[in-house]
Amino acid sequence: MRNENFTPISFSDQEKDRFYTLSSIDSLQGRDGEHFLLFGMLSQLEEGKLFLEDKAGSIELDLSEMKSKHASVNGLFTESCFVLVDGYVEDAVFVVEEIGLPPPEARDRTRAAFPNTNLFGGNAPLRTEAQLREIEVSNDGGIIILSDVWLDQPDTMAALRTLFEGFSHTAPPIAF
């Protein structure tokens, strides 16, 4: 994580306690009872059981300890969301004492770290952000949104004809 809470500035032992240390799931083996902070994605690999996955593996979560210690938890936690979990390992199950959402990151910082990456999946964008901004600035057109367009009504067809004829002599909008 690029958040300042996870990145120590120096290697000084005095400053070490001010920062959180994230562990990977594969580093938990044989370390029952030790305390860990994990970052990963919630998933349900087996019916009715919640797991945490990271790039190194997965581990079953036990949320019963968390429920007894905390009356309320802030956040909406769904399958496939990324979370920070604090707890310990007991019999190959991670006992969660606290769960939370990772700290937010400014858009500019994310874009600098992942330039030209489509964060919603799929292929890389065909145009860069700078090219899209140039198109936006140079184009005066708008976007037309129509709702409740009943194409089986003669009045609707006449109104659409008038709308489209209005754009026949000028530049059409970017999108309908």
mmCIF file with all atom_site columns, C-alpha atoms in Angstrom:
data_model
loop_
_atom_site.group_PDB
_atom_site.id
_atom_site.type_symbol
_atom_site.label_atom_id
_atom_site.label_alt_id
_atom_site.label_comp_id
_atom_site.label_asym_id
_atom_site.label_entity_id
_atom_site.label_seq_id
_atom_site.pdbx_PDB_ins_code
_atom_site.Cartn_x
_atom_site.Cartn_y
_atom_site.Cartn_z
_atom_site.occupancy
_atom_site.B_iso_or_equiv
_atom_site.pdbx_formal_charge
_atom_site.auth_seq_id
_atom_site.auth_comp_id
_atom_site.auth_asym_id
_atom_site.auth_atom_id
_atom_site.pdbx_PDB_model_num
ATOM 1   C CA . MET A 1 1   ? 0.000   0.000   0.000   1.00 0.00 ? 1   MET A CA 1
ATOM 2   C CA . ARG A 1 2   ? 1.199   3.494   -0.788  1.00 0.00 ? 2   ARG A CA 1
ATOM 3   C CA . ASN A 1 3   ? -0.538  5.015   2.261   1.00 0.00 ? 3   ASN A CA 1
ATOM 4   C CA . GLU A 1 4   ? 1.775   6.828   4.688   1.00 0.00 ? 4   GLU A CA 1
ATOM 5   C CA . ASN A 1 5   ? 0.524   4.649   7.574   1.00 0.00 ? 5   ASN A CA 1
ATOM 6   C CA . PHE A 1 6   ? 2.138   1.610   5.943   1.00 0.00 ? 6   PHE A CA 1
ATOM 7   C CA . THR A 1 7   ? 5.366   3.189   4.675   1.00 0.00 ? 7   THR A CA 1
ATOM 8   C CA . PRO A 1 8   ? 8.045   3.934   7.260   1.00 0.00 ? 8   PRO A CA 1
ATOM 9   C CA . ILE A 1 9   ? 10.228  6.899   6.387   1.00 0.00 ? 9   ILE A CA 1
ATOM 10  C CA . SER A 1 10  ? 13.308  5.559   8.177   1.00 0.00 ? 10  SER A CA 1
ATOM 11  C CA . PHE A 1 11  ? 14.566  2.283   9.522   1.00 0.00 ? 11  PHE A CA 1
ATOM 12  C CA . SER A 1 12  ? 14.814  3.623   13.044  1.00 0.00 ? 12  SER A CA 1
ATOM 13  C CA . ASP A 1 13  ? 13.441  1.317   15.758  1.00 0.00 ? 13  ASP A CA 1
ATOM 14  C CA . GLN A 1 14  ? 11.886  4.319   17.509  1.00 0.00 ? 14  GLN A CA 1
ATOM 15  C CA . GLU A 1 15  ? 9.673   5.101   14.511  1.00 0.00 ? 15  GLU A CA 1
ATOM 16  C CA . LYS A 1 16  ? 8.848   1.477   13.702  1.00 0.00 ? 16  LYS A CA 1
ATOM 17  C CA . ASP A 1 17  ? 5.842   1.350   16.071  1.00 0.00 ? 17  ASP A CA 1
ATOM 18  C CA . ARG A 1 18  ? 4.149   4.297   14.350  1.00 0.00 ? 18  ARG A CA 1
ATOM 19  C CA . PHE A 1 19  ? 3.520   2.260   11.193  1.00 0.00 ? 19  PHE A CA 1
ATOM 20  C CA . TYR A 1 20  ? 1.391   -0.763  10.393  1.00 0.00 ? 20  TYR A CA 1
ATOM 21  C CA . THR A 1 21  ? 3.040   -3.821  8.918   1.00 0.00 ? 21  THR A CA 1
ATOM 22  C CA . LEU A 1 22  ? 1.013   -5.862  6.461   1.00 0.00 ? 22  LEU A CA 1
ATOM 23  C CA . SER A 1 23  ? 1.604   -9.589  6.321   1.00 0.00 ? 23  SER A CA 1
ATOM 24  C CA . SER A 1 24  ? 0.857   -11.962 3.469   1.00 0.00 ? 24  SER A CA 1
ATOM 25  C CA . ILE A 1 25  ? -1.276  -15.039 4.012   1.00 0.00 ? 25  ILE A CA 1
ATOM 26  C CA . ASP A 1 26  ? 1.555   -17.441 3.184   1.00 0.00 ? 26  ASP A CA 1
ATOM 27  C CA . SER A 1 27  ? 3.642   -15.963 6.033   1.00 0.00 ? 27  SER A CA 1
ATOM 28  C CA . LEU A 1 28  ? 1.070   -17.151 8.615   1.00 0.00 ? 28  LEU A CA 1
ATOM 29  C CA . GLN A 1 29  ? 1.951   -20.839 8.426   1.00 0.00 ? 29  GLN A CA 1
ATOM 30  C CA . GLY A 1 30  ? 3.195   -22.222 11.734  1.00 0.00 ? 30  GLY A CA 1
ATOM 31  C CA . ARG A 1 31  ? 2.673   -18.953 13.588  1.00 0.00 ? 31  ARG A CA 1
ATOM 32  C CA . ASP A 1 32  ? -0.456  -19.708 15.622  1.00 0.00 ? 32  ASP A CA 1
ATOM 33  C CA . GLY A 1 33  ? -1.320  -17.128 18.275  1.00 0.00 ? 33  GLY A CA 1
ATOM 34  C CA . GLU A 1 34  ? 0.778   -14.296 16.757  1.00 0.00 ? 34  GLU A CA 1
ATOM 35  C CA . HIS A 1 35  ? -0.956  -11.060 15.824  1.00 0.00 ? 35  HIS A CA 1
ATOM 36  C CA . PHE A 1 36  ? -1.153  -10.021 12.141  1.00 0.00 ? 36  PHE A CA 1
ATOM 37  C CA . LEU A 1 37  ? -2.633  -7.287  9.957   1.00 0.00 ? 37  LEU A CA 1
ATOM 38  C CA . LEU A 1 38  ? -3.705  -8.615  6.555   1.00 0.00 ? 38  LEU A CA 1
ATOM 39  C CA . PHE A 1 39  ? -4.926  -6.901  3.404   1.00 0.00 ? 39  PHE A CA 1
ATOM 40  C CA . GLY A 1 40  ? -6.958  -8.907  0.937   1.00 0.00 ? 40  GLY A CA 1
ATOM 41  C CA . MET A 1 41  ? -10.227 -9.600  -0.821  1.00 0.00 ? 41  MET A CA 1
ATOM 42  C CA . LEU A 1 42  ? -13.231 -11.154 0.894   1.00 0.00 ? 42  LEU A CA 1
ATOM 43  C CA . SER A 1 43  ? -14.519 -14.247 -0.868  1.00 0.00 ? 43  SER A CA 1
ATOM 44  C CA . GLN A 1 44  ? -16.667 -17.290 -0.250  1.00 0.00 ? 44  GLN A CA 1
ATOM 45  C CA . LEU A 1 45  ? -14.584 -20.201 -1.532  1.00 0.00 ? 45  LEU A CA 1
ATOM 46  C CA . GLU A 1 46  ? -16.780 -22.708 0.297   1.00 0.00 ? 46  GLU A CA 1
ATOM 47  C CA . GLU A 1 47  ? -20.504 -22.367 0.871   1.00 0.00 ? 47  GLU A CA 1
ATOM 48  C CA . GLY A 1 48  ? -21.197 -20.474 4.079   1.00 0.00 ? 48  GLY A CA 1
ATOM 49  C CA . LYS A 1 49  ? -17.527 -19.774 4.898   1.00 0.00 ? 49  LYS A CA 1
ATOM 50  C CA . LEU A 1 50  ? -15.804 -16.432 4.448   1.00 0.00 ? 50  LEU A CA 1
ATOM 51  C CA . PHE A 1 51  ? -12.197 -16.331 3.256   1.00 0.00 ? 51  PHE A CA 1
ATOM 52  C CA . LEU A 1 52  ? -9.573  -13.651 2.763   1.00 0.00 ? 52  LEU A CA 1
ATOM 53  C CA . GLU A 1 53  ? -7.504  -13.894 -0.413  1.00 0.00 ? 53  GLU A CA 1
ATOM 54  C CA . ASP A 1 54  ? -4.299  -12.124 -1.332  1.00 0.00 ? 54  ASP A CA 1
ATOM 55  C CA . LYS A 1 55  ? -1.778  -12.764 -4.118  1.00 0.00 ? 55  LYS A CA 1
ATOM 56  C CA . ALA A 1 56  ? -0.093  -15.452 -1.990  1.00 0.00 ? 56  ALA A CA 1
ATOM 57  C CA . GLY A 1 57  ? -3.118  -17.547 -1.046  1.00 0.00 ? 57  GLY A CA 1
ATOM 58  C CA . SER A 1 58  ? -6.281  -17.659 1.010   1.00 0.00 ? 58  SER A CA 1
ATOM 59  C CA . ILE A 1 59  ? -7.320  -18.328 4.594   1.00 0.00 ? 59  ILE A CA 1
ATOM 60  C CA . GLU A 1 60  ? -10.662 -18.971 6.260   1.00 0.00 ? 60  GLU A CA 1
ATOM 61  C CA . LEU A 1 61  ? -11.940 -16.166 8.509   1.00 0.00 ? 61  LEU A CA 1
ATOM 62  C CA . ASP A 1 62  ? -13.615 -16.539 11.897  1.00 0.00 ? 62  ASP A CA 1
ATOM 63  C CA . LEU A 1 63  ? -15.610 -13.388 12.716  1.00 0.00 ? 63  LEU A CA 1
ATOM 64  C CA . SER A 1 64  ? -17.028 -14.577 16.065  1.00 0.00 ? 64  SER A CA 1
ATOM 65  C CA . GLU A 1 65  ? -14.325 -12.861 18.147  1.00 0.00 ? 65  GLU A CA 1
ATOM 66  C CA . MET A 1 66  ? -14.939 -9.568  16.376  1.00 0.00 ? 66  MET A CA 1
ATOM 67  C CA . LYS A 1 67  ? -18.671 -9.708  17.022  1.00 0.00 ? 67  LYS A CA 1
ATOM 68  C CA . SER A 1 68  ? -18.182 -10.124 20.745  1.00 0.00 ? 68  SER A CA 1
ATOM 69  C CA . LYS A 1 69  ? -15.668 -7.272  21.092  1.00 0.00 ? 69  LYS A CA 1
ATOM 70  C CA . HIS A 1 70  ? -17.274 -4.617  18.904  1.00 0.00 ? 70  HIS A CA 1
ATOM 71  C CA . ALA A 1 71  ? -20.902 -3.539  18.958  1.00 0.00 ? 71  ALA A CA 1
ATOM 72  C CA . SER A 1 72  ? -20.576 -1.703  15.654  1.00 0.00 ? 72  SER A CA 1
ATOM 73  C CA . VAL A 1 73  ? -18.304 -1.893  12.643  1.00 0.00 ? 73  VAL A CA 1
ATOM 74  C CA . ASN A 1 74  ? -18.018 0.962   10.182  1.00 0.00 ? 74  ASN A CA 1
ATOM 75  C CA . GLY A 1 75  ? -18.244 0.036   6.528   1.00 0.00 ? 75  GLY A CA 1
ATOM 76  C CA . LEU A 1 76  ? -20.107 -2.121  4.080   1.00 0.00 ? 76  LEU A CA 1
ATOM 77  C CA . PHE A 1 77  ? -18.306 -5.403  3.513   1.00 0.00 ? 77  PHE A CA 1
ATOM 78  C CA . THR A 1 78  ? -19.337 -7.518  0.546   1.00 0.00 ? 78  THR A CA 1
ATOM 79  C CA . GLU A 1 79  ? -17.809 -10.402 -1.337  1.00 0.00 ? 79  GLU A CA 1
ATOM 80  C CA . SER A 1 80  ? -14.928 -9.232  -3.547  1.00 0.00 ? 80  SER A CA 1
ATOM 81  C CA . CYS A 1 81  ? -14.292 -6.063  -1.537  1.00 0.00 ? 81  CYS A CA 1
ATOM 82  C CA . PHE A 1 82  ? -10.818 -5.337  -0.220  1.00 0.00 ? 82  PHE A CA 1
ATOM 83  C CA . VAL A 1 83  ? -10.406 -5.111  3.541   1.00 0.00 ? 83  VAL A CA 1
ATOM 84  C CA . LEU A 1 84  ? -7.845  -4.858  6.305   1.00 0.00 ? 84  LEU A CA 1
ATOM 85  C CA . VAL A 1 85  ? -8.255  -7.507  8.989   1.00 0.00 ? 85  VAL A CA 1
ATOM 86  C CA . ASP A 1 86  ? -6.462  -7.605  12.315  1.00 0.00 ? 86  ASP A CA 1
ATOM 87  C CA . GLY A 1 87  ? -6.279  -10.804 14.334  1.00 0.00 ? 87  GLY A CA 1
ATOM 88  C CA . TYR A 1 88  ? -4.433  -14.057 14.882  1.00 0.00 ? 88  TYR A CA 1
ATOM 89  C CA . VAL A 1 89  ? -4.220  -17.577 13.478  1.00 0.00 ? 89  VAL A CA 1
ATOM 90  C CA . GLU A 1 90  ? -5.705  -20.517 15.340  1.00 0.00 ? 90  GLU A CA 1
ATOM 91  C CA . ASP A 1 91  ? -5.852  -24.003 13.796  1.00 0.00 ? 91  ASP A CA 1
ATOM 92  C CA . ALA A 1 92  ? -5.333  -22.697 10.207  1.00 0.00 ? 92  ALA A CA 1
ATOM 93  C CA . VAL A 1 93  ? -8.212  -20.209 10.620  1.00 0.00 ? 93  VAL A CA 1
ATOM 94  C CA . PHE A 1 94  ? -7.662  -16.458 10.930  1.00 0.00 ? 94  PHE A CA 1
ATOM 95  C CA . VAL A 1 95  ? -9.603  -15.164 13.954  1.00 0.00 ? 95  VAL A CA 1
ATOM 96  C CA . VAL A 1 96  ? -10.600 -11.570 13.112  1.00 0.00 ? 96  VAL A CA 1
ATOM 97  C CA . GLU A 1 97  ? -10.584 -9.093  15.981  1.00 0.00 ? 97  GLU A CA 1
ATOM 98  C CA . GLU A 1 98  ? -11.086 -6.012  13.802  1.00 0.00 ? 98  GLU A CA 1
ATOM 99  C CA . ILE A 1 99  ? -12.043 -5.421  10.193  1.00 0.00 ? 99  ILE A CA 1
ATOM 100 C CA . GLY A 1 100 ? -11.981 -2.213  8.215   1.00 0.00 ? 100 GLY A CA 1
ATOM 101 C CA . LEU A 1 101 ? -11.796 -0.705  4.775   1.00 0.00 ? 101 LEU A CA 1
ATOM 102 C CA . PRO A 1 102 ? -8.402  0.367   3.438   1.00 0.00 ? 102 PRO A CA 1
ATOM 103 C CA . PRO A 1 103 ? -7.675  4.095   3.564   1.00 0.00 ? 103 PRO A CA 1
ATOM 104 C CA . PRO A 1 104 ? -8.768  6.026   0.465   1.00 0.00 ? 104 PRO A CA 1
ATOM 105 C CA . GLU A 1 105 ? -6.249  7.295   -2.037  1.00 0.00 ? 105 GLU A CA 1
ATOM 106 C CA . ALA A 1 106 ? -6.474  10.452  -4.131  1.00 0.00 ? 106 ALA A CA 1
ATOM 107 C CA . ARG A 1 107 ? -7.319  9.849   -7.790  1.00 0.00 ? 107 ARG A CA 1
ATOM 108 C CA . ASP A 1 108 ? -4.199  11.674  -9.001  1.00 0.00 ? 108 ASP A CA 1
ATOM 109 C CA . ARG A 1 109 ? -1.969  9.416   -6.929  1.00 0.00 ? 109 ARG A CA 1
ATOM 110 C CA . THR A 1 110 ? -3.625  6.261   -8.275  1.00 0.00 ? 110 THR A CA 1
ATOM 111 C CA . ARG A 1 111 ? -3.428  7.499   -11.884 1.00 0.00 ? 111 ARG A CA 1
ATOM 112 C CA . ALA A 1 112 ? 0.274   8.275   -11.411 1.00 0.00 ? 112 ALA A CA 1
ATOM 113 C CA . ALA A 1 113 ? 0.883   4.750   -10.102 1.00 0.00 ? 113 ALA A CA 1
ATOM 114 C CA . PHE A 1 114 ? -1.208  3.071   -12.844 1.00 0.00 ? 114 PHE A CA 1
ATOM 115 C CA . PRO A 1 115 ? -1.037  5.234   -15.990 1.00 0.00 ? 115 PRO A CA 1
ATOM 116 C CA . ASN A 1 116 ? -3.103  4.069   -18.968 1.00 0.00 ? 116 ASN A CA 1
ATOM 117 C CA . THR A 1 117 ? -4.667  1.246   -16.959 1.00 0.00 ? 117 THR A CA 1
ATOM 118 C CA . ASN A 1 118 ? -8.355  0.480   -17.202 1.00 0.00 ? 118 ASN A CA 1
ATOM 119 C CA . LEU A 1 119 ? -9.216  0.045   -13.518 1.00 0.00 ? 119 LEU A CA 1
ATOM 120 C CA . PHE A 1 120 ? -12.613 -1.439  -14.411 1.00 0.00 ? 120 PHE A CA 1
ATOM 121 C CA . GLY A 1 121 ? -11.080 -4.364  -16.282 1.00 0.00 ? 121 GLY A CA 1
ATOM 122 C CA . GLY A 1 122 ? -10.893 -5.124  -19.967 1.00 0.00 ? 122 GLY A CA 1
ATOM 123 C CA . ASN A 1 123 ? -8.440  -3.743  -22.477 1.00 0.00 ? 123 ASN A CA 1
ATOM 124 C CA . ALA A 1 124 ? -6.312  -0.677  -21.901 1.00 0.00 ? 124 ALA A CA 1
ATOM 125 C CA . PRO A 1 125 ? -8.066  2.571   -22.842 1.00 0.00 ? 125 PRO A CA 1
ATOM 126 C CA . LEU A 1 126 ? -7.762  3.538   -26.506 1.00 0.00 ? 126 LEU A CA 1
ATOM 127 C CA . ARG A 1 127 ? -7.105  7.168   -25.605 1.00 0.00 ? 127 ARG A CA 1
ATOM 128 C CA . THR A 1 128 ? -5.120  8.733   -22.825 1.00 0.00 ? 128 THR A CA 1
ATOM 129 C CA . GLU A 1 129 ? -6.729  11.021  -20.286 1.00 0.00 ? 129 GLU A CA 1
ATOM 130 C CA . ALA A 1 130 ? -5.015  14.028  -21.912 1.00 0.00 ? 130 ALA A CA 1
ATOM 131 C CA . GLN A 1 131 ? -6.483  13.105  -25.329 1.00 0.00 ? 131 GLN A CA 1
ATOM 132 C CA . LEU A 1 132 ? -9.967  12.719  -23.853 1.00 0.00 ? 132 LEU A CA 1
ATOM 133 C CA . ARG A 1 133 ? -9.687  16.074  -22.073 1.00 0.00 ? 133 ARG A CA 1
ATOM 134 C CA . GLU A 1 134 ? -8.648  17.729  -25.379 1.00 0.00 ? 134 GLU A CA 1
ATOM 135 C CA . ILE A 1 135 ? -11.681 16.236  -27.149 1.00 0.00 ? 135 ILE A CA 1
ATOM 136 C CA . GLU A 1 136 ? -13.922 17.436  -24.332 1.00 0.00 ? 136 GLU A CA 1
ATOM 137 C CA . VAL A 1 137 ? -12.584 20.997  -24.459 1.00 0.00 ? 137 VAL A CA 1
ATOM 138 C CA . SER A 1 138 ? -12.651 21.252  -28.265 1.00 0.00 ? 138 SER A CA 1
ATOM 139 C CA . ASN A 1 139 ? -16.168 19.862  -28.631 1.00 0.00 ? 139 ASN A CA 1
ATOM 140 C CA . ASP A 1 140 ? -19.084 22.132  -27.830 1.00 0.00 ? 140 ASP A CA 1
ATOM 141 C CA . GLY A 1 141 ? -21.588 19.319  -28.249 1.00 0.00 ? 141 GLY A CA 1
ATOM 142 C CA . GLY A 1 142 ? -23.668 17.965  -25.455 1.00 0.00 ? 142 GLY A CA 1
ATOM 143 C CA . ILE A 1 143 ? -25.171 14.656  -24.565 1.00 0.00 ? 143 ILE A CA 1
ATOM 144 C CA . ILE A 1 144 ? -28.876 14.147  -25.174 1.00 0.00 ? 144 ILE A CA 1
ATOM 145 C CA . ILE A 1 145 ? -30.699 11.828  -22.798 1.00 0.00 ? 145 ILE A CA 1
ATOM 146 C CA . LEU A 1 146 ? -34.221 10.771  -23.660 1.00 0.00 ? 146 LEU A CA 1
ATOM 147 C CA . SER A 1 147 ? -36.581 8.993   -21.325 1.00 0.00 ? 147 SER A CA 1
ATOM 148 C CA . ASP A 1 148 ? -39.973 7.338   -21.768 1.00 0.00 ? 148 ASP A CA 1
ATOM 149 C CA . VAL A 1 149 ? -39.734 7.327   -25.564 1.00 0.00 ? 149 VAL A CA 1
ATOM 150 C CA . TRP A 1 150 ? -42.782 5.436   -26.773 1.00 0.00 ? 150 TRP A CA 1
ATOM 151 C CA . LEU A 1 151 ? -41.923 4.558   -30.366 1.00 0.00 ? 151 LEU A CA 1
ATOM 152 C CA . ASP A 1 152 ? -45.396 3.158   -31.023 1.00 0.00 ? 152 ASP A CA 1
ATOM 153 C CA . GLN A 1 153 ? -46.967 6.616   -30.518 1.00 0.00 ? 153 GLN A CA 1
ATOM 154 C CA . PRO A 1 154 ? -47.306 8.873   -33.606 1.00 0.00 ? 154 PRO A CA 1
ATOM 155 C CA . ASP A 1 155 ? -46.721 12.013  -31.483 1.00 0.00 ? 155 ASP A CA 1
ATOM 156 C CA . THR A 1 156 ? -43.420 10.599  -30.265 1.00 0.00 ? 156 THR A CA 1
ATOM 157 C CA . MET A 1 157 ? -42.226 9.871   -33.785 1.00 0.00 ? 157 MET A CA 1
ATOM 158 C CA . ALA A 1 158 ? -43.120 13.421  -34.871 1.00 0.00 ? 158 ALA A CA 1
ATOM 159 C CA . ALA A 1 159 ? -41.246 14.879  -31.907 1.00 0.00 ? 159 ALA A CA 1
ATOM 160 C CA . LEU A 1 160 ? -38.172 12.739  -32.637 1.00 0.00 ? 160 LEU A CA 1
ATOM 161 C CA . ARG A 1 161 ? -38.257 13.865  -36.283 1.00 0.00 ? 161 ARG A CA 1
ATOM 162 C CA . THR A 1 162 ? -38.273 17.516  -35.137 1.00 0.00 ? 162 THR A CA 1
ATOM 163 C CA . LEU A 1 163 ? -35.401 16.831  -32.729 1.00 0.00 ? 163 LEU A CA 1
ATOM 164 C CA . PHE A 1 164 ? -33.243 15.120  -35.368 1.00 0.00 ? 164 PHE A CA 1
ATOM 165 C CA . GLU A 1 165 ? -34.023 17.773  -38.018 1.00 0.00 ? 165 GLU A CA 1
ATOM 166 C CA . GLY A 1 166 ? -32.829 20.408  -35.560 1.00 0.00 ? 166 GLY A CA 1
ATOM 167 C CA . PHE A 1 167 ? -29.392 18.771  -35.553 1.00 0.00 ? 167 PHE A CA 1
ATOM 168 C CA . SER A 1 168 ? -29.256 18.291  -39.353 1.00 0.00 ? 168 SER A CA 1
ATOM 169 C CA . HIS A 1 169 ? -27.807 21.795  -39.891 1.00 0.00 ? 169 HIS A CA 1
ATOM 170 C CA . THR A 1 170 ? -25.393 21.836  -36.935 1.00 0.00 ? 170 THR A CA 1
ATOM 171 C CA . ALA A 1 171 ? -22.896 19.489  -35.354 1.00 0.00 ? 171 ALA A CA 1
ATOM 172 C CA . PRO A 1 172 ? -24.717 16.609  -33.657 1.00 0.00 ? 172 PRO A CA 1
ATOM 173 C CA . PRO A 1 173 ? -24.252 16.013  -29.930 1.00 0.00 ? 173 PRO A CA 1
ATOM 174 C CA . ILE A 1 174 ? -21.502 13.692  -28.738 1.00 0.00 ? 174 ILE A CA 1
ATOM 175 C CA . ALA A 1 175 ? -24.056 11.046  -27.785 1.00 0.00 ? 175 ALA A CA 1
ATOM 176 C CA . PHE A 1 176 ? -27.779 10.373  -27.645 1.00 0.00 ? 176 PHE A CA 1
#
